[in-house]
CSV table of C-alpha atoms and ligand atoms in Angstrom, one decimal:
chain,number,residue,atom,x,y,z
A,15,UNK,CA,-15.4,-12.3,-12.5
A,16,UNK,CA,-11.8,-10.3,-12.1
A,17,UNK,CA,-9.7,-12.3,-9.8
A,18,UNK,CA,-8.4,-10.4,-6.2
A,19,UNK,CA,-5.2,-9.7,-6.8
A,20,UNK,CA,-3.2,-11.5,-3.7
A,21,UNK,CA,-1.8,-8.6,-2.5
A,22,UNK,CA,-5.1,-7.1,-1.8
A,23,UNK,CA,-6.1,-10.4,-0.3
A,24,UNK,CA,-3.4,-10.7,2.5
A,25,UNK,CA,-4.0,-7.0,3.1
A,26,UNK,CA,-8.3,-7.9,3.7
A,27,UNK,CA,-7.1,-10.7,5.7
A,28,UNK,CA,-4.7,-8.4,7.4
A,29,UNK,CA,-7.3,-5.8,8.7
A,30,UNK,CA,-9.9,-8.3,9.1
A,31,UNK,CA,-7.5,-10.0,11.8
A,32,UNK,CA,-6.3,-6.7,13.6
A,33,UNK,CA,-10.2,-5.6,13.4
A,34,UNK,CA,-11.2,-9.2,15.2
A,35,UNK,CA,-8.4,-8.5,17.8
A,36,UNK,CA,-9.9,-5.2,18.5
A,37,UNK,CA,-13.3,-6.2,19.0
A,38,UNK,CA,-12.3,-9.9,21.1
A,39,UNK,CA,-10.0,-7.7,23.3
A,40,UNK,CA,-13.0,-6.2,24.1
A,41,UNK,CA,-14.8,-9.2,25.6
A,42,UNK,CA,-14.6,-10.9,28.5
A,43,UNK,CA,-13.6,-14.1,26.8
A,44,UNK,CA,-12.2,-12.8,23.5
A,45,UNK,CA,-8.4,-13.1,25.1
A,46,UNK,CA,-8.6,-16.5,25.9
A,47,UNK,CA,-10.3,-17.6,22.7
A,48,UNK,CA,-8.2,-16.0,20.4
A,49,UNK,CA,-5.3,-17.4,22.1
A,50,UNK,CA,-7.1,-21.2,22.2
A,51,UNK,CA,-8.9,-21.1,18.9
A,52,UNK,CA,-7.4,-18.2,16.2
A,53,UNK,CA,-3.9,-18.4,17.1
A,54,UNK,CA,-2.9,-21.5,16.3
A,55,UNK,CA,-3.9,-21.3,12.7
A,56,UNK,CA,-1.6,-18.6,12.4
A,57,UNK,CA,1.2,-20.7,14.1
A,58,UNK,CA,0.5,-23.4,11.6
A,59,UNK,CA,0.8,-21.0,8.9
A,60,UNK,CA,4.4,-19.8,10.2
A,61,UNK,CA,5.3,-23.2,10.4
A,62,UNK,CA,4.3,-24.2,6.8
A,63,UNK,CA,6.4,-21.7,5.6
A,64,UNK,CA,9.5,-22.7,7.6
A,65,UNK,CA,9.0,-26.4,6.6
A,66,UNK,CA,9.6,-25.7,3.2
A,67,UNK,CA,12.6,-23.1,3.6
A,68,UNK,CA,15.9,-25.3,4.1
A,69,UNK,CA,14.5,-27.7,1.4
A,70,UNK,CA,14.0,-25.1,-1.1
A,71,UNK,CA,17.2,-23.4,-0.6
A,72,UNK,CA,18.9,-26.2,-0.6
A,73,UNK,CA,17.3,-28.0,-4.3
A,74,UNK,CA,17.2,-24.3,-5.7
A,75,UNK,CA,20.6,-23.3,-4.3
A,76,UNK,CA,22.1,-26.7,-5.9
A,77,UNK,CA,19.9,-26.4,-9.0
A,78,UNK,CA,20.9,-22.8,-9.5
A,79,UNK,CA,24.4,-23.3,-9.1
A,80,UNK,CA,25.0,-26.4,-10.9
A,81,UNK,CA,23.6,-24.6,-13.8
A,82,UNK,CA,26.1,-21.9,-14.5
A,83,UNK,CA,28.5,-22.3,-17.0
A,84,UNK,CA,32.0,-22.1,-15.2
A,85,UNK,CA,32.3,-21.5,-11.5
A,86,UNK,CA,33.9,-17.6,-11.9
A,87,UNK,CA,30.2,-16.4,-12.7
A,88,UNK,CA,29.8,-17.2,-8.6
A,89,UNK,CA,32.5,-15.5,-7.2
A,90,UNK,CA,31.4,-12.5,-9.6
A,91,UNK,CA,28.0,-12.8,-8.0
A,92,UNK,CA,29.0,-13.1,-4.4
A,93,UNK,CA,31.0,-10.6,-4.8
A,94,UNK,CA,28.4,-7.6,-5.8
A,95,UNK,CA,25.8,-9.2,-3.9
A,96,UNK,CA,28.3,-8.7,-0.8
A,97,UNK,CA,29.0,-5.4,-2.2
A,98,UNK,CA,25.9,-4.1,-2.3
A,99,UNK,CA,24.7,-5.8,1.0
A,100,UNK,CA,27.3,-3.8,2.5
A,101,UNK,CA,26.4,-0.2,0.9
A,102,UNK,CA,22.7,-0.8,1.3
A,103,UNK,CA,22.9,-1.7,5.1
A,104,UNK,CA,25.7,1.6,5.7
A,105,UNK,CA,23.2,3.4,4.4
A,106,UNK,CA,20.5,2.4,6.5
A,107,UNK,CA,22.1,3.1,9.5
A,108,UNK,CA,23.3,6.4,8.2
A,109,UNK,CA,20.1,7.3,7.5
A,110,UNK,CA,18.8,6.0,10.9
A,111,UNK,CA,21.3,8.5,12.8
A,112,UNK,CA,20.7,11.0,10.7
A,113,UNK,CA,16.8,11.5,11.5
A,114,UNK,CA,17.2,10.2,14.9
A,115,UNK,CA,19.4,13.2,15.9
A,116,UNK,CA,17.4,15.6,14.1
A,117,UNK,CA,14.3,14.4,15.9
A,118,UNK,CA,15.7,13.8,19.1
A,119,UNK,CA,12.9,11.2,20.2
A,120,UNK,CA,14.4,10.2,23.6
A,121,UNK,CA,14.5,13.8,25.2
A,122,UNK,CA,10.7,14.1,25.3
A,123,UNK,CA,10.8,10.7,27.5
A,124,UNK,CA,10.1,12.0,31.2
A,125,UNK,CA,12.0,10.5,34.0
A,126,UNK,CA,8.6,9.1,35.2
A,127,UNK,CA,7.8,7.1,31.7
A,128,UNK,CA,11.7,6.0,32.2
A,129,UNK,CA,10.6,4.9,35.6
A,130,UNK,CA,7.6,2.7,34.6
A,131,UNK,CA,9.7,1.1,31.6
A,132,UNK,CA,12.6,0.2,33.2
A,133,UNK,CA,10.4,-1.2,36.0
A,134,UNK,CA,7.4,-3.3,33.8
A,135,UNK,CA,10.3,-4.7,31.2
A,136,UNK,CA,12.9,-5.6,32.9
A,137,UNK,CA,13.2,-9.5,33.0
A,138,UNK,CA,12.1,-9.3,29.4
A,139,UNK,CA,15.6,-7.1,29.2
A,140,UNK,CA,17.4,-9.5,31.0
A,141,UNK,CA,16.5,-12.2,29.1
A,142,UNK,CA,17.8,-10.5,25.6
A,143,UNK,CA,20.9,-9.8,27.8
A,144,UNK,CA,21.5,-13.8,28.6
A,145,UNK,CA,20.9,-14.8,25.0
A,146,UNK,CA,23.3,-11.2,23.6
A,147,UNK,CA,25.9,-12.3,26.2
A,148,UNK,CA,26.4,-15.7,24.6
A,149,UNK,CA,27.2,-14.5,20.9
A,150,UNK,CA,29.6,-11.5,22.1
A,151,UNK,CA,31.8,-14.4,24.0
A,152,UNK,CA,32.3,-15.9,21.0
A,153,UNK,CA,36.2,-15.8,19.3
A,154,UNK,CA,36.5,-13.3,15.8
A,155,UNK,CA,36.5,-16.3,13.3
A,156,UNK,CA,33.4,-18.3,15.2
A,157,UNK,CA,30.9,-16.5,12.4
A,158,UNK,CA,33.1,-18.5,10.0
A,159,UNK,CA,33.6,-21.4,12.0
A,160,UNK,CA,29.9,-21.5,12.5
A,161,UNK,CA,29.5,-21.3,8.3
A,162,UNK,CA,30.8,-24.9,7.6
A,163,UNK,CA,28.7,-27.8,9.0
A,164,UNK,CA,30.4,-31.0,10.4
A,165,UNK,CA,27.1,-32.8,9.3
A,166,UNK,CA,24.4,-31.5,6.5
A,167,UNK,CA,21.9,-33.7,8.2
A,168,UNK,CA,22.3,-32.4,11.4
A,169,UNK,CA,22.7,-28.8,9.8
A,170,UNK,CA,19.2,-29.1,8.3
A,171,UNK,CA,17.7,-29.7,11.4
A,172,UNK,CA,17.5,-26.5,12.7
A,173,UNK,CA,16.4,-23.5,10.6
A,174,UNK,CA,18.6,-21.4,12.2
A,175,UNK,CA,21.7,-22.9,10.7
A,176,UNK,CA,21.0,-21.2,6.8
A,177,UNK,CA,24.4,-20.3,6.0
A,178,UNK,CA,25.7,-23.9,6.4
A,179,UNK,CA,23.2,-25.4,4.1
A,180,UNK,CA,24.1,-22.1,1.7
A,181,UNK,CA,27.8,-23.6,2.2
A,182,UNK,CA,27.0,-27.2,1.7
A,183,UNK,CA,24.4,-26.3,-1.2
A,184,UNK,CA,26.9,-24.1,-2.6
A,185,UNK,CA,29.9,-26.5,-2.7
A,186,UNK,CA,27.9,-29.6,-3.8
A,187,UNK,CA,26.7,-27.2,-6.8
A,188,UNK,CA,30.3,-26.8,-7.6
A,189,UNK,CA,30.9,-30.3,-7.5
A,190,UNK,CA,28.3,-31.4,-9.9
A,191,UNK,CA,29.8,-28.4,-12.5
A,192,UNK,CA,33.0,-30.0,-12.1
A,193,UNK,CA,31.9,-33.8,-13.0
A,194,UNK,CA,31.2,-34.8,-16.3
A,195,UNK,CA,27.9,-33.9,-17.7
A,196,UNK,CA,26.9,-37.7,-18.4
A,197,UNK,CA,27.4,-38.3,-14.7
A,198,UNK,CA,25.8,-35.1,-13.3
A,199,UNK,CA,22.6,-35.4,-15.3
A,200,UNK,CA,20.8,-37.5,-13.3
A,201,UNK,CA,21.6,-35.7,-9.9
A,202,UNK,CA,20.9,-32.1,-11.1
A,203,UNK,CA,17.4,-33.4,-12.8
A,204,UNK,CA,16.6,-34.6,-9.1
A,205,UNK,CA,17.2,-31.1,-7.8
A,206,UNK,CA,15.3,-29.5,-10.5
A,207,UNK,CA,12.8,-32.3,-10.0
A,208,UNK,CA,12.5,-31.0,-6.5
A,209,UNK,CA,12.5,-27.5,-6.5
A,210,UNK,CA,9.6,-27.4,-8.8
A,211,UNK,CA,8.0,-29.5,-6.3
A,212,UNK,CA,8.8,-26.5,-3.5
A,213,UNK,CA,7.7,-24.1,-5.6
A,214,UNK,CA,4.2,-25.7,-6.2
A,215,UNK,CA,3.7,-26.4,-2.3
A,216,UNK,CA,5.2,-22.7,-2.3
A,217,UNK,CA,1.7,-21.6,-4.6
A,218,UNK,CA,-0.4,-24.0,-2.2
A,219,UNK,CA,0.5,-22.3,0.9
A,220,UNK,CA,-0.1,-19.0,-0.5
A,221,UNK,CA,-3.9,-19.8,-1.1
A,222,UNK,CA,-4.1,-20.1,2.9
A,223,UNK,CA,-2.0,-16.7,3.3
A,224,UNK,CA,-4.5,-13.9,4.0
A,225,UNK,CA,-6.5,-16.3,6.4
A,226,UNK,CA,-2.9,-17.3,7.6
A,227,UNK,CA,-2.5,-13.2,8.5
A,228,UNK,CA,-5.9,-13.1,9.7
A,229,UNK,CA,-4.8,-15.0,12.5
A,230,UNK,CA,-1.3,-13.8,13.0
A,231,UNK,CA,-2.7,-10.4,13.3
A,232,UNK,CA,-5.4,-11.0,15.5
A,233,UNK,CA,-3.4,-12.7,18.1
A,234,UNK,CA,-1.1,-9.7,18.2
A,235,UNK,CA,-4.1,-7.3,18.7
A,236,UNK,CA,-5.2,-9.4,21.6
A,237,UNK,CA,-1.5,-9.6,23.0
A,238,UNK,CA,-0.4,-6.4,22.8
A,239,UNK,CA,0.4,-3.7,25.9
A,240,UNK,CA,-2.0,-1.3,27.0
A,241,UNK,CA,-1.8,1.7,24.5
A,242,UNK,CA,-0.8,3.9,27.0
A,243,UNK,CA,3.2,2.6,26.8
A,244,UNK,CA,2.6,2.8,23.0
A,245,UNK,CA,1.6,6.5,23.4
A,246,UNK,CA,4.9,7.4,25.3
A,247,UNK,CA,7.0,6.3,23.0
A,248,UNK,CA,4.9,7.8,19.8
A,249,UNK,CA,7.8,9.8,18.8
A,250,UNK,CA,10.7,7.2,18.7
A,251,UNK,CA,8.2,5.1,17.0
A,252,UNK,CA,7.5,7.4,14.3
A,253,UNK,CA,11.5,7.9,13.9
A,254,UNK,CA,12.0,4.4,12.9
A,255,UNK,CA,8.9,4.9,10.6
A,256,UNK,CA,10.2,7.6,8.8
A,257,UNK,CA,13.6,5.7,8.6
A,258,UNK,CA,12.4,2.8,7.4
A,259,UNK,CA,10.0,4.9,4.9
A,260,UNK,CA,13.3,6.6,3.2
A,261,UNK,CA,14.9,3.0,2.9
A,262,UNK,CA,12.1,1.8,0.8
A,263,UNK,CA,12.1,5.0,-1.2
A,264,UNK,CA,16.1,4.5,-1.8
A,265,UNK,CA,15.5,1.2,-3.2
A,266,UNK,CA,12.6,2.2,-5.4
A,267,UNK,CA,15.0,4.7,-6.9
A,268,UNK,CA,17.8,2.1,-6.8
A,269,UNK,CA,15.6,-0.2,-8.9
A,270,UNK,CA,14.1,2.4,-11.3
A,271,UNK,CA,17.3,3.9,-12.2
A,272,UNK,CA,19.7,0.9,-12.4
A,273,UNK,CA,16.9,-1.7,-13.8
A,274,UNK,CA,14.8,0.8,-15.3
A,275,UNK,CA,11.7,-1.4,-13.9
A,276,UNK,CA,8.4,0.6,-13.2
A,277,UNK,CA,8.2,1.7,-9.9
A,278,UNK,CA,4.6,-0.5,-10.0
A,279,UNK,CA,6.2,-3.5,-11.2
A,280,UNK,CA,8.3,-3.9,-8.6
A,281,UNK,CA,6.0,-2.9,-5.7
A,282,UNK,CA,3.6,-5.2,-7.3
A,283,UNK,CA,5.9,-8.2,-7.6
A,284,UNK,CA,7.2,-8.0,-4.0
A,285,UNK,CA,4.0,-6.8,-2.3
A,286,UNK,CA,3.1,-10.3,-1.3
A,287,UNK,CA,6.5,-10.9,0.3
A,288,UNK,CA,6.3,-8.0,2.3
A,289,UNK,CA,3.3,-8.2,3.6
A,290,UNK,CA,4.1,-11.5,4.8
A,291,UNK,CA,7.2,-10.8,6.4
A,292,UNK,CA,4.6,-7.7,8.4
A,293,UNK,CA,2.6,-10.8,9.2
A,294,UNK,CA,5.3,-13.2,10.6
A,295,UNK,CA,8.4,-10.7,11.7
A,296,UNK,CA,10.2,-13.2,10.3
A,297,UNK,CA,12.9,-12.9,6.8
A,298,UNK,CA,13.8,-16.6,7.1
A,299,UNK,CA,9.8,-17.3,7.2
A,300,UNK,CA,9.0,-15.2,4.4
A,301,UNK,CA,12.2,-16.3,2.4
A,302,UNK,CA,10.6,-18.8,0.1
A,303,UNK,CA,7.5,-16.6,-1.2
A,304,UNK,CA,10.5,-13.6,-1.9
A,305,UNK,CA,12.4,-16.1,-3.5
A,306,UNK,CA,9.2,-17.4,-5.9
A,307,UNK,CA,8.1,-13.6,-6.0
A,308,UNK,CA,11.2,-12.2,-7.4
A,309,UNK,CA,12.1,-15.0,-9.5
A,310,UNK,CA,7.9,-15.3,-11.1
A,311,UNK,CA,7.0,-12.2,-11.0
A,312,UNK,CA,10.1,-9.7,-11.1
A,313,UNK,CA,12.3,-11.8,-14.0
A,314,UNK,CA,15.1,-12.4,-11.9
A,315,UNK,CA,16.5,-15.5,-13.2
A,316,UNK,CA,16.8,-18.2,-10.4
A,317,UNK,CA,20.6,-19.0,-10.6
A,318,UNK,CA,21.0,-15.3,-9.4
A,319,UNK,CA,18.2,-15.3,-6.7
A,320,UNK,CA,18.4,-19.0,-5.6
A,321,UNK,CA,22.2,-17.3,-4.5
A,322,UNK,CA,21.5,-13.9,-3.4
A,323,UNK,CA,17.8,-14.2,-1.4
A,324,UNK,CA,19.0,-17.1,1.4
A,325,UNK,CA,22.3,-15.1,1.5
A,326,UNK,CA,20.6,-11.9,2.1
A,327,UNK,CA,18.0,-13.2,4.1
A,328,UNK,CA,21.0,-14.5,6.9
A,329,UNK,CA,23.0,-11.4,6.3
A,330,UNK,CA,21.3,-8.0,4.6
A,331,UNK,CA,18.9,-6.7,7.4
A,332,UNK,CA,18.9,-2.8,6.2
A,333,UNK,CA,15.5,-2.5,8.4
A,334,UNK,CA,17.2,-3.8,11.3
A,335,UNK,CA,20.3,-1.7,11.3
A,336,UNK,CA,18.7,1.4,10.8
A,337,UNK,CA,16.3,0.0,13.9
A,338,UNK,CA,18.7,-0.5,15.7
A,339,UNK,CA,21.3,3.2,15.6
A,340,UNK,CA,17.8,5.1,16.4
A,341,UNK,CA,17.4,2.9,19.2
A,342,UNK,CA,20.4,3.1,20.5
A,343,UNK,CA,21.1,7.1,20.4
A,344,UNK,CA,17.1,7.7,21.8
A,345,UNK,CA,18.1,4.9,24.9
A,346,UNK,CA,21.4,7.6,25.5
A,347,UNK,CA,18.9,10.4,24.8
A,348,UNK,CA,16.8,9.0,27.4
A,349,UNK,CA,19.1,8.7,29.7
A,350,UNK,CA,20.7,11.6,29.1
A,351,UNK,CA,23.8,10.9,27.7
A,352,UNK,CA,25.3,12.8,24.7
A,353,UNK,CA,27.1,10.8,22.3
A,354,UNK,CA,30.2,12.0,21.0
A,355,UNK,CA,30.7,12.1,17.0
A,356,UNK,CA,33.2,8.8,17.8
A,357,UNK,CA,30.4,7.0,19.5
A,358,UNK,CA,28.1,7.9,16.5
A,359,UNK,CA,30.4,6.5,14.3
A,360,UNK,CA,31.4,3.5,16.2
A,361,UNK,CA,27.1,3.2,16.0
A,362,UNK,CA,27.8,2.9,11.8
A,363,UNK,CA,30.4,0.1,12.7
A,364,UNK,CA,28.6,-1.8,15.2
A,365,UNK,CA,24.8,-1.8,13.7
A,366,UNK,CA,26.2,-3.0,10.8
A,367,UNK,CA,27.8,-6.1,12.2
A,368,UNK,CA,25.2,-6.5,14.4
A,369,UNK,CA,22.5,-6.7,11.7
A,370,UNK,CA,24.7,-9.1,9.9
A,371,UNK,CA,24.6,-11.4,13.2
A,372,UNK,CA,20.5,-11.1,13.5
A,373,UNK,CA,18.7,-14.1,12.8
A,374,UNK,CA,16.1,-13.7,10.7
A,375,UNK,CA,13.5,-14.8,13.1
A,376,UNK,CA,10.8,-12.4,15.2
A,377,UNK,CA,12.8,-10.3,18.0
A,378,UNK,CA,16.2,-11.3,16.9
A,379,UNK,CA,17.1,-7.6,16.0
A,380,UNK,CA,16.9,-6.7,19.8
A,381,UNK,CA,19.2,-9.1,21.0
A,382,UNK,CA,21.8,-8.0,19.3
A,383,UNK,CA,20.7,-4.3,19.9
A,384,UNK,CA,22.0,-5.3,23.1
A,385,UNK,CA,25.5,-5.6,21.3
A,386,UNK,CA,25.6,-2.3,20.0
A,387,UNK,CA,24.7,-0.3,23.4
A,388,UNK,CA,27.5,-1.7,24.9
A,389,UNK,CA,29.7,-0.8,22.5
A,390,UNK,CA,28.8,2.9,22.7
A,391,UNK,CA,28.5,2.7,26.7
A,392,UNK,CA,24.8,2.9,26.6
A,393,UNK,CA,23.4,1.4,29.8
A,394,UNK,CA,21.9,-2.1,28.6
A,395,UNK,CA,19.1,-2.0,30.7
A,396,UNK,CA,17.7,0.8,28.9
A,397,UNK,CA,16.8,-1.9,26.3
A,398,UNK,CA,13.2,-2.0,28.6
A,399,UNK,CA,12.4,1.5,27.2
A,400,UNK,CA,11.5,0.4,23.7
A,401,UNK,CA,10.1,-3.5,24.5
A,402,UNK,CA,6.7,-2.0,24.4
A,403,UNK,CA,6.8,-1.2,20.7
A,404,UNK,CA,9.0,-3.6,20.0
A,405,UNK,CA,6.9,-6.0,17.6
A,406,UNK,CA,5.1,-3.7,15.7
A,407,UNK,CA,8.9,-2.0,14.5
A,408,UNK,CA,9.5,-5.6,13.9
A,409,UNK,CA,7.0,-6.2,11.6
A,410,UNK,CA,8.1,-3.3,9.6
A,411,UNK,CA,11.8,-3.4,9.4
A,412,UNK,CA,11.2,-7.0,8.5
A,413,UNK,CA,9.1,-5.8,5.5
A,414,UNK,CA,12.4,-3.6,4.6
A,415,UNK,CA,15.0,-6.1,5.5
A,416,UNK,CA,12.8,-8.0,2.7
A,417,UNK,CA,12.7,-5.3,0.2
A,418,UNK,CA,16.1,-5.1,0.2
A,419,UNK,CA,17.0,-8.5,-0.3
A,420,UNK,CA,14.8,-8.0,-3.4
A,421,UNK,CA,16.6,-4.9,-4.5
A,422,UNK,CA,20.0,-6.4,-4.2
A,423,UNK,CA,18.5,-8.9,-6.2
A,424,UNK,CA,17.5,-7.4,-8.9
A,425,UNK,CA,20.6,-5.2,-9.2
A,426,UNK,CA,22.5,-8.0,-9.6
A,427,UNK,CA,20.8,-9.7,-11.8
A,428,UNK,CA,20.5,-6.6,-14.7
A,429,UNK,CA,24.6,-6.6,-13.8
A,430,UNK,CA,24.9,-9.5,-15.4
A,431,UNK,CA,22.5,-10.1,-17.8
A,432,UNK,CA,19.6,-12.1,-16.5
A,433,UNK,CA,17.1,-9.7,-15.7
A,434,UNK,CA,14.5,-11.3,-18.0
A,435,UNK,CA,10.6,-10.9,-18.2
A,436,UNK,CA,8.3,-12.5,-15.4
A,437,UNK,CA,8.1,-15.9,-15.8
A,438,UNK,CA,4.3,-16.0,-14.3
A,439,UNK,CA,2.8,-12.4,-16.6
A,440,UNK,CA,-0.6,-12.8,-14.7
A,441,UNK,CA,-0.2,-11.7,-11.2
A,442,UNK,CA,-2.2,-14.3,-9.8
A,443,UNK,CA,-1.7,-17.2,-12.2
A,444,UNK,CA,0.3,-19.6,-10.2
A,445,UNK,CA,-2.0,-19.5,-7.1
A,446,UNK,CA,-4.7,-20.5,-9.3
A,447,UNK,CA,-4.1,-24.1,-10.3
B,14,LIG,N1,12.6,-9.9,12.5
B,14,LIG,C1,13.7,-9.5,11.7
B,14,LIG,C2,13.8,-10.4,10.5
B,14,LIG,O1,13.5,-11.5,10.5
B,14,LIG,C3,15.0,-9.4,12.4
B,14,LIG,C4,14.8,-8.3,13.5
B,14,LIG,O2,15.1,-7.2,13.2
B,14,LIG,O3,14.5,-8.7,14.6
B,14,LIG,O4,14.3,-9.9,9.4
């Protein structure tokens, strides 16, 4: 019998969880048990996934690096990877302002709506505010500060610290290119030892993905507002759909034209990746699946994504910028206000820091939103307008934050030459064994 491709798996197990949602919210009970009995399998899921992320960027990081034949082929990748981290993310947020001023979302919001919003989601808004508050205190060089770990132990610990272990990995890569090959044998066969060891519990997890989603999806069903808040803000929501929609189509292009890849190739060889990250909301989550999906099953060779994917990951959220510039002109539409061409373009300047700041974890993107309104003199507090719909635009700028990554990825690796054939030809092949 023709395997299901995986893909088409997480996607059954996707519907099959919102359509259990659905039909438990309906029940008397069906809350209460999702929340006791589905729900947890989902968190286990999530958790699984972020077990196995600082140890596989750390052996594959080390692995990758220590592999490259002199230490100016990294500063050539950092470089473009930065590069086009940078352009991709300008021209998210471009693109957000663009269709969120030719839409005008926030003027069909009537001052009743703005009433009731401001009124049901305000603690939730001043809870963003507290955590938004304590990164803008912070001193200019603290994001570098906050790169290099005093301890790699301690670093590990927490899986929001990726850039340190990317610093630590990356500079204990160097040192092994630098020793003697007779001394660094034994160390880099450890790491190579032990990514393949990631990547195999990397294959096991996936078999438990579409019934991992299942559950995801079905707890957010049973969680979420009542559709009438969903229903006011219709418009903006389909804003940062359509956003979001001409982000993936600019990477398609991107890949087709400067890869020459099929178009189906590389939807096919991410697919899984992004549906994850539409599951969790979360890049750092989904980080090791994009980083076995675009090495397996897109050709990039894995010194260039065990460096670009956990780099992107902390810093390339195109999703989330472009989130973030429609959400901040439809809170001033909202309210009224009409920003100037100077506050539009301070909007370019501060979504794409602020994206750069987001952690890659559910909800993140928000905080910093907070950032950016009070840059541009938007009042804060009219961060309650868009909590209702706030998850669902998660789950699919997340999906795009994740695309890009890939992208980038793949640019970089036809630049310099290690763009190869898919390790794993058969779609499915390594989930099988
Ligand atoms: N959830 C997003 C991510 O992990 C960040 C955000 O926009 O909130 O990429």
């Amino acid at each position: 019998m023709k395997k299901v491709a995986l893909h088409w798996k997480i996607l059954i197990g996707m519907f099959a969880g919102i359509l259990f949602g659905v039909i438990f919210s309906l029940l008397s009970f069906g809350p209460a048990f999702i929340s006791d009995w589905i729900k947890p399998f989902g968190t286990i899921f999530i958790n699984a996934l972020k077990l196995i992320a600082m140890p596989l960027i750390l052996a594959s990081l080390i692995k990758g690096v220590s592999d490259l034949k002199d230490i100016t082929q990294l500063s050539l990748m950092g470089s473009r990877a930065i590069g086009l981290y940078l352009l991709t993310t300008l021209t998210a947020v471009t693109i957000g302002l663009s269709i969120v001023n030719l839409i005008k979302p926030g003027n069909t919001i009537s001052d009743e709506t703005r009433t009731e919003l401001l009124s049901a989601y305000a603690s939730n808004t001043a809870a963003k505010q507290t955590v938004a508050a304590a990164q803008k205190e912070a001193g200019p060089l603290q994001a570098l500060v906050n790169m290099v770990p005093s301890n790699i132990f301690a670093a590990m610990q927490d899986n929001g610290n990726m850039l340190q272990v990317i610093f630590f990995a990356i500079f204990f890569g160097i040192g092994i290119v630098l020793i003697p090959q007779k001394k660094s044998q034994f160390v880099k066969d450890f790491f190579d030892a032990l990514n393949e060891v990631i990547l195999k519990l990397i294959d096991l997890i996936m078999i438990a993905a579409p019934y991992g989603v299942f559950a995801l999806l079905a707890a957010l069903v049973a969680e979420a507002p009542s559709p009438d808040l969903f229903k006011a803000l219709g418009l903006y929501t389909i804003t940062v759909l359509l956003g979001l929609l001409c982000m993936l189509l600019f990477y398609i292009i991107l890949v087709r034209l400067i890869t020459g890849k099929k178009i189906g190739f590389f939807l096919k060889g991410i697919s899984p990746a992004q549906l994850l990250a539409f599951s969790t909301s979360s890049s750092a989550a989904t980080l090791p699946v994009t980083m076995e999906r675009v090495h397996e099953h897109l050709g990039v060779e894995q010194d260039v994504s065990s460096f670009v994917l956990p780099i992107g990951a902390t810093i390339n959220m195109d999703g989330t910028s472009l989130y973030q510039a429609v959400a901040a002109v439809f809170i001033a539409q909202a309210f009224g206000m009409d920003l100037s061409l100077g506050a539009q373009l301070g909007i370019i300047a501060t979504a794409t820091l602020a994206s750069i700041g987001s952690a890659a974890v559910p909800g993140a993107g928000m905080v910093m939103l907070v950032i950016v309104l009070a840059q541009a003199g938007i009042p804060e507090a009219g961060l309650a307008l868009i909590f209702a719909v706030d998850r669902p635009l998660d789950m699919c700028r997340t999906s795009v934050n994740v695309t890009g990554d890939a992208s980038v990825s793949m640019l970089v690796a036809k630049w310099l030459g290690k763009l190869g054939t898919p390790v794993v030809k058969n779609w499915d092949d390594s989930y099988k064994n």
